[in-house]
Amino acid sequence: MSVSSGTTREAVIEELSRLGAIIEGIERDTLFVTVKRDVLRDVAKSLYNLGAYFRTCVGSDEIQIRGYLALYHIFSFDELGLNVVLRVDIPKLHPSVPSIVTEVPAADWCELEARDMVGIEFTYRPVKRLVLPEDWPEGIYPLRKDFSYDSRPPPKQLPRPETNKEVGLPLGPYHPALHEPEYFEIYGKGETVEDIVYRGFHVHRGIEKLAESRRVTYEDIFYLAERICGICGFVHSCCYALALEKAAGIEVPERAMYVRSVLLEIERIHSHLLWLGVVAHILGYDAGFMHTWRIREKAMVVAEILSGSRKTYGVNTVGGIRFDLDRDRIAKTLNYLKVIKEEFTEFLKILLSVPQIKSRASGTGVLPRSDARALSVVGPVARASGLYRDVRKDYPYLAYSEVSFRVPLYTEGDNLARILVRVDEVFESIEIVRQLLDKIPEGPVRAESREIPPLKKAVAAIEAPRGEDVHFIITGVGRPYRWRVRAPTYQNIPALRAMLRGTPLADAPLTIASIDPCFSCTDRVVVYDRVSGRCVRLKLTDLAGG
Amino acid sequence: MSYVKLLRVAAKVGRVTRKYPAEGSLVTEYFRGTIEIDPAMCWGCGACALACPPNSLTTKVEGDRIVIEYFIGRCIFCGRCADVCPKEAITITKNFEHASKSLEDLKYRVIHRVSRCSRCGGPVGAEEEVRNVSERAYPVKASLDLCPSCRAELLAEALAKYHPRRSR
Ligand code: SF4
Ligand code: SF4
């Protein structure tokens, strides 16, 4: 539960009004609020003190429609199941707004992203480029409407860096074979991690921009969204669907909601098993890796049986799903799940009795509860640090209110806790799918009326395997006016600093992996020894080997 | 030492991988793979190309021909083309093995003769489609030999005749 439980909707509204915010719309699960720039920080602070989590912020160019740039800060009250969307209007000529990072540390990245992509300047904070590459020309903002999706401005000339005698051979981070490269610089003192610096966004694909372009339609974005993540893509496709359908007021038939929920849980099962295998591999237990993935393979087959594809299910459409499930598919799914459960139960006993798994995971990479909350971490990372947060319970969507399941909670905050949360969740997910398939109602799978009026807004969230995935949409004509995606890893990576500082270097790979970033991305780190001043680049697996 | 029990598990499950390609792939009967277009069924209407999310299917006019091209290299096996095809000319197959040294091997074309506008000579659509539509939808027959822009122009002229702009 959040820090100060006992807040009510009314109290939130009252507090917002007291601070001079204007409530523009009250929906079932979302308050749309406008605030002036000068009170933004007060409002953010008081929401945070009332127990709100920070979800993300969204920069949006609304010059064509309202004459302003806009910044949306999205807060949420888990125990009320309530989103609060604060909109600040920012004049085009002086596009500057006070930052809220002092009050809400979790806003760090998304503010920088809004600065890069939309050209909103922030005061009260240091700024630097986050998403755009260093050689991107100044003053060109890709998410402004006057920037065409297919234009390529000539790169800015950068001064050549002076070369030292000692040169690190940069083999990363642009690893051609891996999706989502990330890059960490770990500063060490002897064997201890002193600090870590993360550089990401090397493969920013401009998906949000593409989704606004003439090139795509509402219908195409399901396929685009599904390709945001190489592991849990269906989450994004569903989250986009939920946001769009909520904004447009489309009533999705119950059966479609059940099918979507089933596939989301199948995806969680395969994702957690994949991760568990990778953890075994990092800890040098490759036999465990093989067997976890052997069991996981059955989850992939189930996905193929249900959707026609192992990974990119492609079943969503505006207002429902494209094809129905029949009895044969359901029966096969249930059989496979039974086998997965048996095999995983048996194998788990073995895995957890391997000495290096327990000893290397317990007590390492600890994320204290207070840090977890300040950074608004999500998913298994939050639940392993004692924060009871699960979108499926807090903001029930699709068919999750129809099934009973437990949210595993551990308080240790270490790597072992993060392993156990996911292990427990595999079993819960199997039970969820069983209940859903048992209860699935008959009926149509696609809404009759599928009109999408322009300029409607909505926030939707889904509990992805890695935590809360948030999509924000402003509808347009034929395609979204603005579509913002905040994947869970975005929220969790900043917590790595808290987990790694002061810990032994050898634990770093496991800890980095423990937040379950799409792992192959974290392939390379730079180790900089502060004592000798020596700089070496290593593979994470080298580190794991000692 | 209970982790040694893994040996028992391993012995029980045996080998799970297959000697692919000798033993065939592991795809199930539910798999959605590449598509096949039946040229005898296809009208050349281009609906599939409009619906195809990654532009794997495209239409272009080449001289007197309308070419529906399926480039497998871009196909994401979503099956949306089959959903929208009015002629059910598209079948979804279980095929996914397309490794090739030549890009051309990954392109499949259905070629239609283009029907020309009787007014300006511009392309109207595939002959096959125009003929079939005019057989079925009698009321629009009159304008089916016109290209969309001529049709719009003639309509505007006709409207102007019926509603002449009031002079000041
Ligand atoms: S299956 Fe999908 S991607 Fe492939 S051609 Fe058809 S619509 Fe295009
Ligand atoms: S939609 Fe069907 S009939 Fe039309 S061009 Fe495509 S395959 Fe041919």
XYZ file of C-alpha atoms and ligand atoms in Angstrom:
730
model
C 0.000 0.000 0.000
C 1.084 3.541 -0.542
C 2.658 5.701 2.088
C -0.416 7.516 3.294
C -3.375 5.305 2.758
C -6.783 6.617 3.597
C -6.775 9.294 0.923
C -10.077 9.624 -0.856
C -11.016 10.853 -4.295
C -12.703 13.837 -2.708
C -9.627 14.701 -0.675
C -7.505 14.614 -3.823
C -9.942 16.854 -5.695
C -10.167 19.240 -2.759
C -6.419 19.496 -2.413
C -5.990 20.115 -6.147
C -8.606 22.870 -6.091
C -7.070 24.448 -3.009
C -3.784 24.756 -4.866
C -5.437 26.479 -7.785
C -5.625 23.565 -10.196
C -8.661 23.402 -12.467
C -10.434 20.065 -12.718
C -11.375 19.656 -16.357
C -12.807 16.190 -16.433
C -13.652 13.442 -13.990
C -13.729 9.981 -15.511
C -14.155 6.655 -13.788
C -10.442 6.164 -13.223
C -8.879 9.438 -14.325
C -8.960 13.090 -13.287
C -7.924 15.519 -15.998
C -6.532 18.641 -14.382
C -4.984 21.844 -15.697
C -2.400 23.705 -13.662
C -0.525 26.944 -14.161
C 3.219 26.755 -14.448
C 3.875 28.609 -11.188
C 1.955 26.141 -9.021
C 3.032 22.959 -10.782
C 5.707 22.087 -8.260
C 3.375 22.620 -5.303
C 0.726 20.465 -6.889
C 3.216 17.711 -7.708
C 4.592 17.781 -4.201
C 1.233 17.592 -2.543
C 0.072 14.747 -4.787
C 3.230 12.878 -3.914
C 2.670 13.539 -0.218
C -0.883 12.294 -0.522
C 0.595 8.956 -1.584
C 0.545 9.193 -5.377
C 3.013 7.383 -7.585
C 4.480 9.091 -10.558
C 3.736 7.235 -13.765
C 5.324 9.349 -16.440
C 5.147 12.657 -18.193
C 4.289 13.373 -21.780
C 5.341 16.321 -23.884
C 2.939 17.134 -26.661
C 2.944 19.725 -29.416
C -0.565 21.172 -29.448
C 0.288 24.404 -31.217
C -1.926 23.533 -34.170
C -4.948 22.796 -32.055
C -4.606 25.066 -29.032
C -1.627 27.292 -29.654
C 0.457 25.758 -26.876
C 2.967 23.078 -26.163
C 1.649 20.891 -23.389
C 3.224 18.786 -20.705
C 1.152 16.085 -19.045
C 2.301 14.706 -15.707
C 0.574 11.446 -14.938
C 0.214 10.511 -11.277
C -1.701 7.607 -9.874
C -3.189 6.585 -6.568
C -2.958 2.804 -6.432
C -5.343 2.384 -3.536
C -7.977 4.539 -5.235
C -7.388 3.137 -8.698
C -7.199 6.737 -9.836
C -4.978 8.508 -12.363
C -4.408 12.217 -12.101
C -3.315 13.794 -15.358
C -1.923 17.294 -14.834
C -1.682 19.401 -17.931
C 0.522 22.473 -18.069
C 0.249 24.729 -21.086
C 3.544 26.142 -22.250
C 3.743 29.086 -24.627
C 5.550 28.351 -27.855
C 7.878 31.334 -27.645
C 9.119 30.729 -24.112
C 8.731 27.000 -23.770
C 9.955 26.655 -20.237
C 8.396 24.976 -17.257
C 9.561 24.236 -13.707
C 10.900 20.756 -13.208
C 9.399 18.540 -10.520
C 12.385 16.243 -10.005
C 13.184 17.669 -6.576
C 9.698 16.742 -5.423
C 9.339 13.606 -7.546
C 12.695 12.025 -8.466
C 11.018 9.570 -10.831
C 10.262 12.411 -13.249
C 13.924 12.704 -14.207
C 13.986 10.844 -17.507
C 10.645 11.758 -18.945
C 11.339 15.462 -18.442
C 14.599 15.113 -20.334
C 12.785 13.179 -23.011
C 10.162 15.924 -23.363
C 13.024 18.409 -23.655
C 14.721 16.425 -26.409
C 11.688 15.454 -28.399
C 9.283 18.365 -27.984
C 11.619 21.190 -27.016
C 10.251 21.963 -23.578
C 12.890 23.574 -21.345
C 13.019 22.819 -17.645
C 14.112 25.093 -14.832
C 15.245 23.990 -11.350
C 17.216 21.050 -12.661
C 20.377 20.225 -14.578
C 19.602 19.201 -18.111
C 21.370 17.099 -20.701
C 20.453 15.123 -23.765
C 18.897 11.795 -23.026
C 17.179 10.369 -26.065
C 18.595 12.234 -29.039
C 22.108 11.362 -30.194
C 24.904 13.823 -29.563
C 25.166 14.863 -33.186
C 21.478 15.700 -33.565
C 21.271 19.374 -34.563
C 20.140 21.937 -31.976
C 16.641 23.326 -32.117
C 15.084 20.477 -34.076
C 12.484 18.592 -32.085
C 11.294 15.342 -33.629
C 7.910 15.240 -31.948
C 6.916 18.725 -33.057
C 4.183 18.581 -35.645
C 6.164 20.672 -38.109
C 8.858 17.993 -38.199
C 8.007 15.397 -40.808
C 8.356 11.784 -39.757
C 10.592 10.949 -42.696
C 12.963 13.915 -42.612
C 16.586 13.416 -41.666
C 18.317 16.603 -40.625
C 22.042 16.684 -41.378
C 24.065 15.782 -38.288
C 25.823 18.418 -36.232
C 29.607 18.373 -36.560
C 31.133 17.309 -33.278
C 34.682 18.157 -32.233
C 36.871 15.095 -32.364
C 37.565 13.914 -28.841
C 41.188 14.034 -27.752
C 42.543 10.552 -27.645
C 44.350 9.353 -24.570
C 47.204 6.967 -24.697
C 45.018 4.335 -23.182
C 42.050 3.621 -25.361
C 39.155 1.428 -24.390
C 38.077 -0.632 -27.338
C 34.378 0.084 -27.652
C 32.845 -3.193 -28.757
C 29.473 -2.066 -27.567
C 26.951 -0.746 -27.217
C 25.732 -0.906 -30.783
C 25.708 -4.632 -30.850
C 24.143 -5.519 -34.155
C 22.615 -8.793 -33.111
C 20.870 -7.765 -29.939
C 17.712 -5.833 -29.423
C 17.667 -2.834 -27.136
C 21.321 -2.230 -26.324
C 21.997 -0.535 -23.028
C 25.273 0.665 -21.752
C 26.483 0.977 -18.198
C 29.580 2.613 -16.874
C 30.413 1.158 -13.533
C 32.828 3.112 -11.386
C 34.638 0.883 -8.984
C 37.014 1.261 -6.111
C 38.872 -1.998 -6.104
C 36.160 -4.601 -6.006
C 33.357 -2.302 -4.912
C 30.937 -0.443 -7.133
C 31.049 3.259 -6.317
C 28.702 4.593 -8.905
C 27.000 3.640 -12.075
C 26.113 5.696 -15.094
C 23.596 4.485 -17.604
C 23.448 5.503 -21.209
C 20.591 4.201 -23.215
C 18.311 5.009 -26.111
C 20.871 3.871 -28.651
C 18.189 2.310 -30.739
C 15.403 4.806 -30.287
C 13.138 3.857 -33.171
C 10.854 6.854 -33.242
C 7.792 4.639 -32.938
C 5.716 7.390 -31.324
C 6.471 9.678 -34.238
C 5.715 7.012 -36.797
C 2.355 6.407 -35.148
C 1.392 10.036 -35.783
C 2.416 9.918 -39.418
C 0.267 9.461 -42.483
C 2.018 6.149 -42.970
C -0.083 4.311 -40.394
C -3.672 3.950 -39.246
C -5.164 3.099 -35.874
C -5.320 -0.497 -37.022
C -1.645 -0.676 -38.047
C -0.470 0.502 -34.640
C -1.449 -2.789 -33.027
C 1.288 -4.434 -35.056
C 3.712 -1.618 -34.441
C 3.061 -1.660 -30.695
C 3.508 -5.396 -30.582
C 7.044 -4.890 -31.836
C 8.094 -2.420 -29.147
C 9.356 -5.280 -27.021
C 10.903 -8.518 -28.156
C 9.523 -10.395 -25.171
C 6.309 -8.847 -23.959
C 4.989 -7.165 -27.093
C 1.398 -8.223 -26.576
C 1.348 -6.063 -23.457
C 1.959 -3.008 -25.600
C -0.584 -3.997 -28.193
C -3.194 -4.493 -25.443
C -2.259 -1.344 -23.596
C -2.625 0.667 -26.777
C -5.978 -1.020 -27.352
C -7.146 -0.196 -23.842
C -6.098 3.441 -24.093
C -7.663 3.846 -27.509
C -10.905 2.103 -26.620
C -11.189 4.039 -23.380
C -10.609 7.361 -25.139
C -13.119 6.525 -27.849
C -15.673 5.015 -25.463
C -15.766 1.695 -27.326
C -17.390 -1.160 -25.417
C -15.297 -4.276 -25.902
C -17.247 -7.553 -25.646
C -16.460 -9.655 -22.599
C -15.215 -12.648 -24.523
C -12.570 -10.537 -26.218
C -11.420 -9.242 -22.848
C -11.040 -12.801 -21.599
C -8.978 -13.834 -24.596
C -6.713 -10.813 -24.234
C -6.200 -11.582 -20.537
C -5.382 -15.212 -21.278
C -2.720 -14.247 -23.772
C -1.275 -11.629 -21.432
C -0.787 -14.283 -18.772
C 0.716 -16.757 -21.225
C 3.145 -13.999 -22.117
C 3.999 -13.483 -18.464
C 4.692 -17.196 -18.030
C 7.079 -17.336 -20.967
C 8.740 -14.068 -20.017
C 9.386 -15.060 -16.403
C 10.709 -18.463 -17.434
C 12.972 -16.861 -20.001
C 14.322 -14.542 -17.333
C 14.806 -17.302 -14.820
C 16.832 -19.208 -17.376
C 19.011 -16.181 -18.001
C 19.614 -15.794 -14.270
C 20.731 -19.415 -14.053
C 23.056 -18.771 -16.966
C 24.570 -15.657 -15.372
C 25.214 -17.622 -12.218
C 27.041 -20.245 -14.199
C 24.336 -22.878 -13.971
C 23.789 -23.565 -17.640
C 21.993 -26.860 -17.123
C 19.377 -24.878 -15.237
C 19.171 -22.409 -18.088
C 18.505 -25.202 -20.597
C 15.822 -26.851 -18.513
C 14.010 -23.598 -17.742
C 13.886 -22.841 -21.423
C 12.760 -26.357 -22.214
C 9.783 -25.817 -19.945
C 9.229 -22.343 -21.360
C 9.025 -23.735 -24.873
C 5.620 -25.185 -24.014
C 4.363 -21.707 -23.196
C 5.500 -20.605 -26.643
C 3.593 -23.475 -28.216
C 0.503 -22.502 -26.243
C 0.795 -18.984 -27.635
C 0.984 -20.427 -31.134
C -2.037 -22.611 -30.531
C -4.078 -19.687 -29.222
C -2.970 -17.000 -31.625
C -1.187 -18.547 -34.587
C 2.169 -17.131 -33.597
C 4.713 -17.768 -30.872
C 5.556 -14.193 -30.195
C 3.724 -11.553 -32.203
C 0.213 -12.734 -31.574
C -1.465 -10.199 -33.840
C -4.921 -10.812 -32.407
C -5.951 -7.309 -31.375
C -8.080 -4.972 -33.388
C -10.040 -1.845 -32.539
C -12.908 -2.956 -30.310
C -11.847 -6.532 -29.683
C -9.965 -9.380 -31.270
C -9.641 -10.716 -34.802
C -10.411 -14.371 -34.270
C -12.130 -16.453 -31.680
C -10.890 -19.415 -29.683
C -12.483 -22.797 -30.183
C -12.817 -25.713 -27.799
C -9.932 -27.589 -29.316
C -7.491 -24.758 -28.701
C -8.741 -24.266 -25.169
C -8.424 -27.963 -24.338
C -4.882 -28.136 -25.703
C -3.899 -25.030 -23.748
C -5.165 -26.527 -20.502
C -3.222 -29.716 -21.135
C -0.010 -27.874 -21.793
C -0.454 -25.713 -18.710
C -0.823 -28.815 -16.602
C 2.472 -30.125 -17.916
C 4.224 -26.765 -17.456
C 3.072 -26.653 -13.865
C 4.233 -30.166 -13.075
C 7.572 -29.795 -14.772
C 8.255 -26.401 -13.280
C 7.363 -27.545 -9.766
C 9.745 -30.456 -10.042
C 12.533 -28.421 -11.597
C 12.187 -25.534 -9.171
C 13.068 -27.723 -6.214
C 16.285 -28.587 -7.957
C 17.056 -25.047 -9.080
C 16.614 -23.509 -5.658
C 18.785 -26.152 -4.063
C 21.767 -25.253 -6.236
C 24.179 -23.641 -3.773
C 25.372 -20.792 -5.972
C 21.853 -19.642 -6.779
C 20.825 -19.079 -3.177
C 24.145 -17.777 -1.930
C 24.760 -15.359 -4.768
C 21.216 -14.050 -4.793
C 20.464 -13.573 -1.106
C 21.416 -10.245 0.355
C 22.779 -8.875 -2.928
C 21.508 -5.901 -4.893
C 19.252 -4.711 -2.108
C 16.705 -2.043 -2.972
C 15.234 -0.621 0.230
C 11.522 0.084 0.279
C 11.981 3.853 0.628
C 14.146 4.035 -2.493
C 11.702 1.821 -4.312
C 8.927 4.272 -3.629
C 10.893 7.446 -4.362
C 11.870 6.046 -7.744
C 8.328 4.749 -8.351
C 9.691 1.354 -9.376
C 7.215 -1.123 -10.774
C 6.435 -4.794 -11.126
C 8.420 -7.592 -9.518
C 11.120 -5.090 -8.506
C 8.593 -3.149 -6.419
C 6.977 -6.302 -5.029
C 10.324 -7.707 -3.955
C 10.949 -4.509 -1.978
C 7.701 -4.762 -0.088
C 5.603 -2.398 -2.211
C 2.217 -3.892 -2.924
C 1.754 -2.680 -6.467
C 0.075 -4.636 -9.203
C -1.953 -2.953 -11.914
C -4.124 -6.061 -12.203
C -5.375 -5.466 -8.659
C -5.083 -1.703 -8.351
C -6.705 -0.711 -11.635
C -8.484 -3.896 -12.739
C -8.648 -4.058 -16.515
C -9.855 -6.663 -19.021
C -11.061 -9.741 -17.136
C -8.823 -9.590 -14.070
C -11.616 -8.689 -11.692
C -13.270 -12.006 -12.593
C -10.488 -14.219 -11.291
C -8.872 -14.681 -7.915
C -5.128 -14.623 -7.566
C -2.461 -13.670 -5.083
C 0.117 -10.924 -5.528
C 3.421 -12.312 -4.246
C 5.119 -9.881 -1.904
C 8.597 -10.082 -0.405
C 10.250 -7.518 1.813
C 13.952 -8.350 1.532
C 14.448 -6.312 -1.627
C 17.391 -8.467 -2.732
C 18.038 -10.487 -5.850
C 16.586 -13.618 -4.288
C 13.358 -11.812 -3.496
C 13.128 -10.703 -7.108
C 13.642 -14.300 -8.220
C 10.993 -15.620 -5.846
C 8.409 -13.017 -6.807
C 8.647 -14.129 -10.414
C 8.662 -17.814 -9.560
C 5.452 -17.394 -7.556
C 3.929 -15.385 -10.347
C 4.402 -18.181 -12.847
C 2.156 -20.388 -10.714
C -0.383 -17.602 -10.195
C -0.518 -16.955 -13.925
C -1.152 -20.607 -14.691
C -4.080 -20.513 -12.280
C -5.373 -17.272 -13.786
C -5.408 -18.761 -17.282
C -7.198 -21.852 -15.991
C -9.889 -19.789 -14.306
C -10.319 -17.565 -17.340
C -10.677 -20.463 -19.756
C -13.081 -22.123 -17.388
C -15.325 -19.074 -17.173
C -14.940 -17.576 -20.624
C -18.375 -16.321 -21.702
C -19.825 -16.982 -25.140
C -20.577 -14.098 -27.417
C -19.124 -11.751 -29.980
C -15.436 -10.869 -29.927
C -15.548 -7.468 -31.559
C -17.548 -4.351 -30.743
C -20.209 -3.325 -33.256
C -19.621 0.366 -32.966
C -16.028 1.430 -33.361
C -16.096 5.174 -33.960
C -13.037 7.034 -32.725
C -13.773 10.719 -32.198
C -10.724 13.012 -32.381
C -8.990 14.769 -29.460
C -10.116 12.419 -26.724
C -7.585 11.496 -24.075
C -7.010 8.411 -21.979
C -4.409 6.711 -19.830
C -4.218 2.933 -19.706
C -1.930 0.662 -17.776
C -1.203 -3.032 -17.855
C 0.846 -5.172 -15.528
C 3.551 -6.407 -17.880
C 5.959 -9.142 -16.775
C 8.450 -6.379 -15.940
C 5.907 -4.150 -14.252
C 3.505 -1.438 -15.106
C 3.292 -0.452 -18.746
C 1.572 2.872 -19.341
C 0.123 4.230 -22.551
C -1.321 7.698 -22.955
C -3.266 8.640 -26.039
C -4.783 11.717 -27.592
C -6.909 10.584 -30.505
C -6.619 12.201 -33.906
C -8.100 11.626 -37.320
C -7.339 8.183 -38.683
C -4.453 7.797 -36.259
C -3.454 9.142 -32.818
C -2.621 12.812 -32.413
C -0.170 11.794 -29.717
C 0.608 8.345 -28.386
C 3.021 7.938 -25.541
C 4.418 4.628 -24.346
C 6.171 4.168 -21.034
C 7.626 0.713 -20.731
C 8.346 -0.694 -17.270
C 12.113 -0.899 -17.646
C 12.123 2.879 -18.127
C 10.961 3.169 -14.560
C 13.222 0.483 -13.115
C 16.651 1.218 -14.582
C 17.223 4.322 -12.439
C 16.830 2.061 -9.382
C 19.939 0.135 -10.363
C 22.066 2.882 -8.918
C 20.513 2.389 -5.526
C 20.949 -1.376 -5.818
C 24.539 -1.362 -6.975
C 26.286 1.351 -5.008
C 28.634 -0.057 -2.426
C 28.155 -3.659 -3.517
C 30.805 -6.038 -4.850
C 31.495 -5.742 -8.546
C 30.912 -9.453 -9.066
C 27.261 -9.058 -8.077
C 26.636 -6.373 -10.674
C 25.587 -8.648 -13.555
C 23.021 -10.483 -11.493
C 21.689 -7.266 -10.019
C 21.406 -5.592 -13.394
C 19.648 -8.668 -14.696
C 17.388 -8.785 -11.665
C 15.279 -5.896 -12.882
C 14.792 -7.977 -16.032
C 15.692 -5.418 -18.618
C 15.410 -7.116 -21.986
C 18.614 -8.765 -21.003
C 20.717 -9.158 -24.083
C 20.861 -5.389 -24.130
C 23.003 -5.180 -21.044
C 25.758 -7.124 -22.643
C 28.602 -4.745 -22.082
C 29.857 -2.583 -19.230
C 32.863 -0.392 -18.753
C 34.710 -1.004 -15.531
C 36.663 1.968 -14.365
C 38.974 1.392 -11.446
C 39.223 4.636 -9.500
C 42.349 3.536 -7.687
C 44.464 2.594 -10.648
C 42.599 4.770 -13.127
C 42.485 1.813 -15.454
C 39.503 1.458 -17.720
C 38.456 -1.914 -19.035
C 35.440 -2.957 -20.983
C 34.066 -6.324 -20.146
C 31.225 -8.577 -20.984
C 28.812 -9.131 -18.150
C 29.483 -12.817 -18.394
C 33.171 -12.166 -17.798
C 32.247 -10.416 -14.595
C 29.988 -13.219 -13.560
C 32.813 -15.642 -13.958
C 34.593 -13.662 -11.268
C 23.014 -32.430 -3.101
C 19.440 -32.507 -4.236
C 20.429 -30.620 -7.366
C 21.951 -33.810 -8.725
C 18.345 -34.887 -9.233
C 18.513 -32.903 -12.447
C 20.137 -35.964 -13.974
C 16.968 -37.895 -13.339
C 14.873 -35.170 -14.970
C 17.220 -35.037 -17.930
C 17.050 -38.795 -18.395
C 13.280 -38.699 -18.240
C 12.730 -35.942 -20.815
C 15.467 -37.079 -23.164
C 16.268 -35.047 -26.229
C 13.767 -32.281 -26.976
C 15.480 -30.578 -29.876
C 15.084 -31.798 -33.415
C 17.560 -32.421 -36.179
C 16.178 -29.661 -38.277
C 15.875 -29.562 -41.266
C 16.238 -33.309 -41.597
C 13.480 -33.966 -39.096
C 11.212 -31.065 -39.958
C 10.304 -28.024 -37.954
C 8.380 -27.718 -34.719
C 5.595 -25.486 -35.973
C 2.125 -26.575 -35.016
C -0.930 -26.850 -37.195
C -2.042 -23.477 -35.828
C 0.915 -21.573 -37.184
C 0.267 -18.529 -39.341
C 2.942 -18.217 -42.013
C 3.354 -16.619 -45.414
C 0.408 -16.016 -47.666
C -0.455 -17.312 -51.110
C -2.403 -15.286 -53.618
C -4.433 -17.203 -56.130
C -3.987 -15.227 -59.355
C -7.109 -16.771 -60.823
C -9.197 -15.405 -57.982
C -7.530 -12.029 -57.521
C -9.235 -8.967 -58.985
C -6.348 -6.642 -58.446
C -8.411 -4.350 -56.235
C -5.497 -3.539 -53.916
C -7.470 -3.834 -50.674
C -4.828 -6.180 -49.290
C -2.071 -3.664 -49.967
C -3.999 -0.944 -48.140
C -4.446 -3.143 -45.098
C -0.955 -4.610 -44.958
C 0.781 -2.947 -41.984
C 4.428 -3.202 -43.116
C 3.809 -2.584 -46.841
C 4.719 -6.120 -47.695
C 1.978 -6.013 -50.295
C 2.063 -3.097 -52.694
C 0.310 -2.114 -55.887
C 1.849 -0.176 -58.689
C 0.969 0.727 -62.226
C 3.665 -0.260 -64.710
C 2.684 0.840 -68.192
C -0.353 -1.186 -69.104
C -0.169 -3.389 -66.089
C -1.187 -3.218 -62.476
C 1.178 -5.232 -60.359
C 0.263 -6.561 -56.940
C 3.604 -7.430 -55.426
C 4.084 -9.546 -52.335
C 7.541 -9.108 -50.860
C 7.996 -11.847 -48.285
C 10.965 -10.084 -46.748
C 8.660 -7.529 -45.166
C 5.779 -9.824 -44.283
C 5.001 -10.128 -40.586
C 2.613 -13.064 -41.063
C -0.313 -11.181 -39.592
C -2.914 -12.338 -42.052
C -4.693 -9.037 -42.310
C -4.595 -9.169 -46.094
C -6.613 -12.381 -45.986
C -9.113 -10.705 -43.635
C -9.829 -7.905 -46.079
C -9.595 -9.594 -49.483
C -13.104 -9.400 -50.974
C -12.420 -12.372 -53.247
C -10.877 -14.687 -50.685
C -7.970 -14.988 -53.045
C -5.465 -15.098 -50.181
C -4.685 -18.239 -48.201
C -2.514 -18.262 -45.109
C 0.003 -21.093 -45.277
C 2.261 -22.657 -42.652
C 5.324 -21.887 -44.655
C 8.105 -19.809 -43.117
C 11.244 -21.183 -44.733
C 12.320 -18.586 -47.238
C 16.068 -18.279 -46.870
C 17.449 -17.324 -50.244
C 20.480 -15.771 -51.845
C 18.426 -13.614 -54.122
C 15.987 -10.932 -53.140
C 13.965 -11.667 -56.252
C 13.099 -15.105 -54.877
C 11.211 -13.341 -52.111
C 8.958 -11.436 -54.484
C 5.758 -12.735 -55.882
C 3.700 -10.818 -58.400
C 0.148 -10.925 -59.616
C -0.214 -8.947 -62.806
C -3.397 -7.422 -64.140
C -4.098 -5.432 -67.240
C -4.934 -1.857 -66.439
C -8.200 -0.373 -67.556
C -7.833 3.116 -68.978
C -9.965 6.169 -68.446
C -12.064 6.915 -71.503
C -11.633 10.644 -70.930
C -7.979 11.227 -70.024
C -6.379 7.835 -70.566
C -5.167 7.591 -66.958
C -5.385 4.305 -65.016
C -8.759 3.414 -63.509
C -7.965 0.085 -61.907
C -7.402 -3.495 -62.876
C -9.494 -4.571 -65.868
C -10.630 -7.640 -64.029
C -11.997 -5.614 -61.163
C -13.656 -3.010 -63.370
C -15.351 -5.692 -65.444
C -16.569 -7.638 -62.459
C -17.789 -4.621 -60.592
C -19.659 -3.267 -63.583
C -21.342 -6.641 -64.054
C -22.495 -6.666 -60.491
C -23.139 -3.059 -59.599
C -25.225 -1.731 -62.430
C -25.855 1.853 -61.187
C -22.182 2.802 -61.146
C -21.496 1.293 -64.527
C -21.748 4.623 -66.272
C -18.709 6.066 -64.567
C -16.588 2.924 -64.376
C -14.608 3.757 -67.439
C -13.440 6.975 -65.825
C -10.486 7.454 -63.515
C -11.153 8.923 -60.042
C -10.008 12.435 -60.921
C -12.084 12.627 -64.098
C -15.029 11.287 -62.155
C -14.594 14.045 -59.578
C -14.276 16.697 -62.270
C -17.384 15.553 -64.107
C -19.314 15.416 -60.872
C -18.277 18.946 -60.018
C -19.353 20.119 -63.472
C -22.683 18.374 -63.152
C -23.286 19.879 -59.729
C -22.401 23.308 -60.981
C -25.050 22.904 -63.646
C -27.738 22.057 -61.151
C -26.679 24.600 -58.555
C -25.201 27.453 -60.496
C -23.321 29.778 -58.162
C -25.421 32.812 -57.563
C -23.932 35.865 -59.186
C -23.729 38.926 -57.028
S 0.305 -11.383 -43.768
Fe 0.259 -9.269 -42.991
S 2.287 -8.474 -43.486
Fe 2.018 -10.330 -44.726
S 1.239 -9.575 -46.632
Fe -0.554 -10.097 -45.406
S -1.099 -8.161 -44.369
Fe 0.963 -7.907 -45.186
S -7.473 -7.894 -51.845
Fe -7.686 -9.889 -52.867
S -8.589 -9.405 -54.830
Fe -7.842 -7.477 -54.018
S -5.772 -7.322 -54.869
Fe -5.552 -8.282 -52.888
S -5.600 -10.475 -53.363
Fe -6.405 -9.443 -55.156
